[in-house]
JSON list of C-alpha atoms in Angstrom, two decimals:
[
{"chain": "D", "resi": 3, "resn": "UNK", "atom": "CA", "xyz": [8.40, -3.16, -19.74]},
{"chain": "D", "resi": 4, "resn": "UNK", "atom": "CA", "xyz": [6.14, -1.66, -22.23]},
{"chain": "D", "resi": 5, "resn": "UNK", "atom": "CA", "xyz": [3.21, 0.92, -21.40]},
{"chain": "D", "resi": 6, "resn": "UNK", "atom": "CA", "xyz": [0.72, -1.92, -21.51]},
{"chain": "D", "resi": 7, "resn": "UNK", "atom": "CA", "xyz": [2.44, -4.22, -19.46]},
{"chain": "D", "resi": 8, "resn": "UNK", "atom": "CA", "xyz": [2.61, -1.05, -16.90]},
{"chain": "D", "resi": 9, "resn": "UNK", "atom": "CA", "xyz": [-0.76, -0.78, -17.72]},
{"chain": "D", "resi": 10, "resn": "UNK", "atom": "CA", "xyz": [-2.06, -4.26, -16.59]},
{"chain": "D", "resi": 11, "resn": "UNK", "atom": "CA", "xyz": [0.36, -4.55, -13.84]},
{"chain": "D", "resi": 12, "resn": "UNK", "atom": "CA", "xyz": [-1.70, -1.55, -12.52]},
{"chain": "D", "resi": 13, "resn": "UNK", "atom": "CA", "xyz": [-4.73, -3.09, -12.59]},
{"chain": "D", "resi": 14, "resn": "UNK", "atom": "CA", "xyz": [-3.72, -6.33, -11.29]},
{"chain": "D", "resi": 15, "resn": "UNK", "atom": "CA", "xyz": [-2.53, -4.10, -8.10]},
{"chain": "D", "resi": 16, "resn": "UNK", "atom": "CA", "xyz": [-5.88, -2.17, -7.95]},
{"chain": "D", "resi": 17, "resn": "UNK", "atom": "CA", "xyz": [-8.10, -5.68, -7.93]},
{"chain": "D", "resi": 18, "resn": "UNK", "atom": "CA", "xyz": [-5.73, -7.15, -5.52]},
{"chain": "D", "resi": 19, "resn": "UNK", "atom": "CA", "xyz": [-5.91, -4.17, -3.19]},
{"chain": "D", "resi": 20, "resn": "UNK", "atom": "CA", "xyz": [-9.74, -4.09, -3.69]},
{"chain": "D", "resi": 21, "resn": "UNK", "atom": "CA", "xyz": [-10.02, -7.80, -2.46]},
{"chain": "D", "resi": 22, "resn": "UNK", "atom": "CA", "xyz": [-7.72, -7.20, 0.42]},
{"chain": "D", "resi": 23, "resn": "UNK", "atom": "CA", "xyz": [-9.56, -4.25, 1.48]},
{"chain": "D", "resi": 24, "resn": "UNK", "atom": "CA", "xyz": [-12.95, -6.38, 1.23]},
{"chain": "D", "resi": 25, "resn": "UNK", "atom": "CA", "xyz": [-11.71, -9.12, 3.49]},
{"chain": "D", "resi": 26, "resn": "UNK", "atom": "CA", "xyz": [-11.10, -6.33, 6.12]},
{"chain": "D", "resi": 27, "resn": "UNK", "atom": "CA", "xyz": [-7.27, -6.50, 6.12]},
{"chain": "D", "resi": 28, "resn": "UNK", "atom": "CA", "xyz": [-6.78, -2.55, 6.10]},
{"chain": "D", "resi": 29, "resn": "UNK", "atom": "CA", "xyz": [-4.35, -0.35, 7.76]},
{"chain": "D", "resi": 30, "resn": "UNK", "atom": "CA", "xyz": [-5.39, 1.90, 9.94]},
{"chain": "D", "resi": 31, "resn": "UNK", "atom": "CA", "xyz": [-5.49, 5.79, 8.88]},
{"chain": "D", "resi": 32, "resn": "UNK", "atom": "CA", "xyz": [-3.19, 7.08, 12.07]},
{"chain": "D", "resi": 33, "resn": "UNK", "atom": "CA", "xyz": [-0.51, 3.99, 11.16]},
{"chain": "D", "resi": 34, "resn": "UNK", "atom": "CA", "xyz": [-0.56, 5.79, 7.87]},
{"chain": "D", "resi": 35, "resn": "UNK", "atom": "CA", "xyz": [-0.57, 8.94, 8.86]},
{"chain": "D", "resi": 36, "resn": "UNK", "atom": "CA", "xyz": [2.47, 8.37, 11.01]},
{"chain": "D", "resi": 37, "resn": "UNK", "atom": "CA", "xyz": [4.24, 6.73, 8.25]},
{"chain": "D", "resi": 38, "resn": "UNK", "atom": "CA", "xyz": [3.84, 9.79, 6.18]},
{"chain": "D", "resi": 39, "resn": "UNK", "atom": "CA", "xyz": [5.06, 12.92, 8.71]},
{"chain": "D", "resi": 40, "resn": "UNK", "atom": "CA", "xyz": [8.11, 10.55, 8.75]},
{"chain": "D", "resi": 41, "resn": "UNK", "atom": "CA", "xyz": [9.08, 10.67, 5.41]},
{"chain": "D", "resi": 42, "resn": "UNK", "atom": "CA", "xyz": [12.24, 12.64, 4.15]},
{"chain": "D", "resi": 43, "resn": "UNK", "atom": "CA", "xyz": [13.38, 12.08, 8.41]},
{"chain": "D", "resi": 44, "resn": "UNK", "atom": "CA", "xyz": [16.70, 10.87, 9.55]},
{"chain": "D", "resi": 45, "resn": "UNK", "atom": "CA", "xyz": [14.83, 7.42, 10.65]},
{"chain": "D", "resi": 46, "resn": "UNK", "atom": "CA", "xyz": [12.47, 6.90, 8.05]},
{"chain": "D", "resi": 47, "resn": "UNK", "atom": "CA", "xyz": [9.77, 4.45, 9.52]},
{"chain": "D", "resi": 48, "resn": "UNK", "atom": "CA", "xyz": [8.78, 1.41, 7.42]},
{"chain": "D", "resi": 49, "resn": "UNK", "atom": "CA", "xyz": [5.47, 1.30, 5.87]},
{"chain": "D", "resi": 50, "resn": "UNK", "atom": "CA", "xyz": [2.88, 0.34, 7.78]},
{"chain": "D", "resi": 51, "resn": "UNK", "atom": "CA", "xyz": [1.57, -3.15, 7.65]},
{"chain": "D", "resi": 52, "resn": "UNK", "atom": "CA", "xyz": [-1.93, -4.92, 8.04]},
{"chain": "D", "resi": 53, "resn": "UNK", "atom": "CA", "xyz": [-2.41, -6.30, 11.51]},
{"chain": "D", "resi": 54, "resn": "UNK", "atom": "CA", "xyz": [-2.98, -10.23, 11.72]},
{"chain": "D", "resi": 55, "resn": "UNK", "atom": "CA", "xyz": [-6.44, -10.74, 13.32]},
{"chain": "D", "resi": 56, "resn": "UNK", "atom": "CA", "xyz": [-6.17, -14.12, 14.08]}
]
């Protein structure tokens, strides 16, 4: 993949993750936080995901 291919991918990711974040479908900052003092750990936990509010 060439560095403006990369580049667009990027910002492909960015708008998608803006328009997800506008319809309200975020994760919460302690889910995160969690996720993150369990990295490197014998039972890594899987990233957190968007609850379904439906």
């Amino acid at each position: 993949m060439d560095e403006m291919q990369v580049e667009q991918d990027c910002w492909q990711q960015t708008l998608e993750a803006i328009e997800s974040a506008s319809a309200g479908k975020l994760v919460d900052a302690s889910e995160v936080h969690k996720w993150l003092r369990g990295w490197g750990k014998e039972n890594e936990p899987d990233a957190p995901m968007v609850a379904k509010n439906d």
